[in-house]
Amino acid sequence: MTIGPVQFYLLIVAFTAVAGWRRGWVREVITCTIILATLLFLTLGGADILANLLGGHGLALVPTASAHPLYPAGGGNPSGGGLPGQPPAPGTSGSVSASTACPTNVSAQALGTLIFAGMTWFAYRMGTRFGSPPSSRGQRWAGVIPGAVNGGAIAYWVSRTLLPGQQIIVQSPSSGVTVALLPLVFGFGLLALLAILFIASQTSKGAKPGGGGSGGK
């Protein structure tokens, strides 16, 4: 089974729509506002601005001095010139260090992905903290719409930066693998069932009221 772009998009939208149904429209509206504001900021070039600011202060995530085409490591010629095919400038030693050859910068794409992931987590956190839970079925169904919008924004950013034009191939297990794992699945299932029954029995015993009570005089 190959997951194409349309299936990938609809899968994320459906997942966040179900999450919106469970969380309610109040929480999802708060989350949707933060996610859309973050997406607008990054789309308008906010990651590039922050990358330039961080690069100007020497905070580098991706140093480009050793891989820059105009500033190779050790210089562009045997004499250590600054540019390929040119001798060293007068009054210089002819050696170009990695720190001065090319100013270090911050990858705007990596920074934007980090910002979007962090703000998405923050958005869902704030929605859960400050939004009221759904009190009716109508509020749950109303939460599907902003939940689907959140999924569309997340799918857009993922397809734009992380997986541009990539296909996800899912291969199901063969019959031999399924037969080999079947006893293991049954064993873990039986142990989990016994553990649940034991915990439920202990909880019911602890919930019983005490036999003695304080009598009135």
CSV table of N, CA and C in Angstrom, one decimal, residues 35-46:
chain,number,residue,atom,x,y,z
A,35,ILE,N,-1.9,27.9,16.2
A,35,ILE,CA,-1.2,27.2,15.1
A,35,ILE,C,-1.3,28.1,13.8
A,36,LEU,N,-2.4,28.7,13.5
A,36,LEU,CA,-2.5,29.5,12.3
A,36,LEU,C,-1.6,30.8,12.4
A,37,ALA,N,-1.5,31.4,13.6
A,37,ALA,CA,-0.7,32.5,13.8
A,37,ALA,C,0.8,32.1,13.6
A,38,THR,N,1.2,31.0,14.1
A,38,THR,CA,2.6,30.5,13.9
A,38,THR,C,2.8,30.2,12.4
A,39,LEU,N,1.9,29.6,11.7
A,39,LEU,CA,2.0,29.3,10.3
A,39,LEU,C,2.1,30.6,9.5
A,40,LEU,N,1.3,31.6,9.8
A,40,LEU,CA,1.4,32.9,9.1
A,40,LEU,C,2.8,33.5,9.3
A,41,PHE,N,3.2,33.5,10.6
A,41,PHE,CA,4.5,34.1,10.9
A,41,PHE,C,5.7,33.4,10.1
A,42,LEU,N,5.6,32.1,10.0
A,42,LEU,CA,6.7,31.4,9.3
A,42,LEU,C,6.6,31.5,7.8
A,43,THR,N,5.3,31.6,7.3
A,43,THR,CA,5.1,31.7,5.9
A,43,THR,C,5.6,33.1,5.4
A,44,LEU,N,5.5,34.1,6.2
A,44,LEU,CA,5.9,35.5,5.9
A,44,LEU,C,7.4,35.7,6.0
A,45,GLY,N,8.1,34.6,6.4
A,45,GLY,CA,9.6,34.8,6.5
A,45,GLY,C,10.1,35.0,7.9
A,46,GLY,N,9.3,34.6,8.9
A,46,GLY,CA,9.8,34.8,10.3
A,46,GLY,C,11.0,34.0,10.6
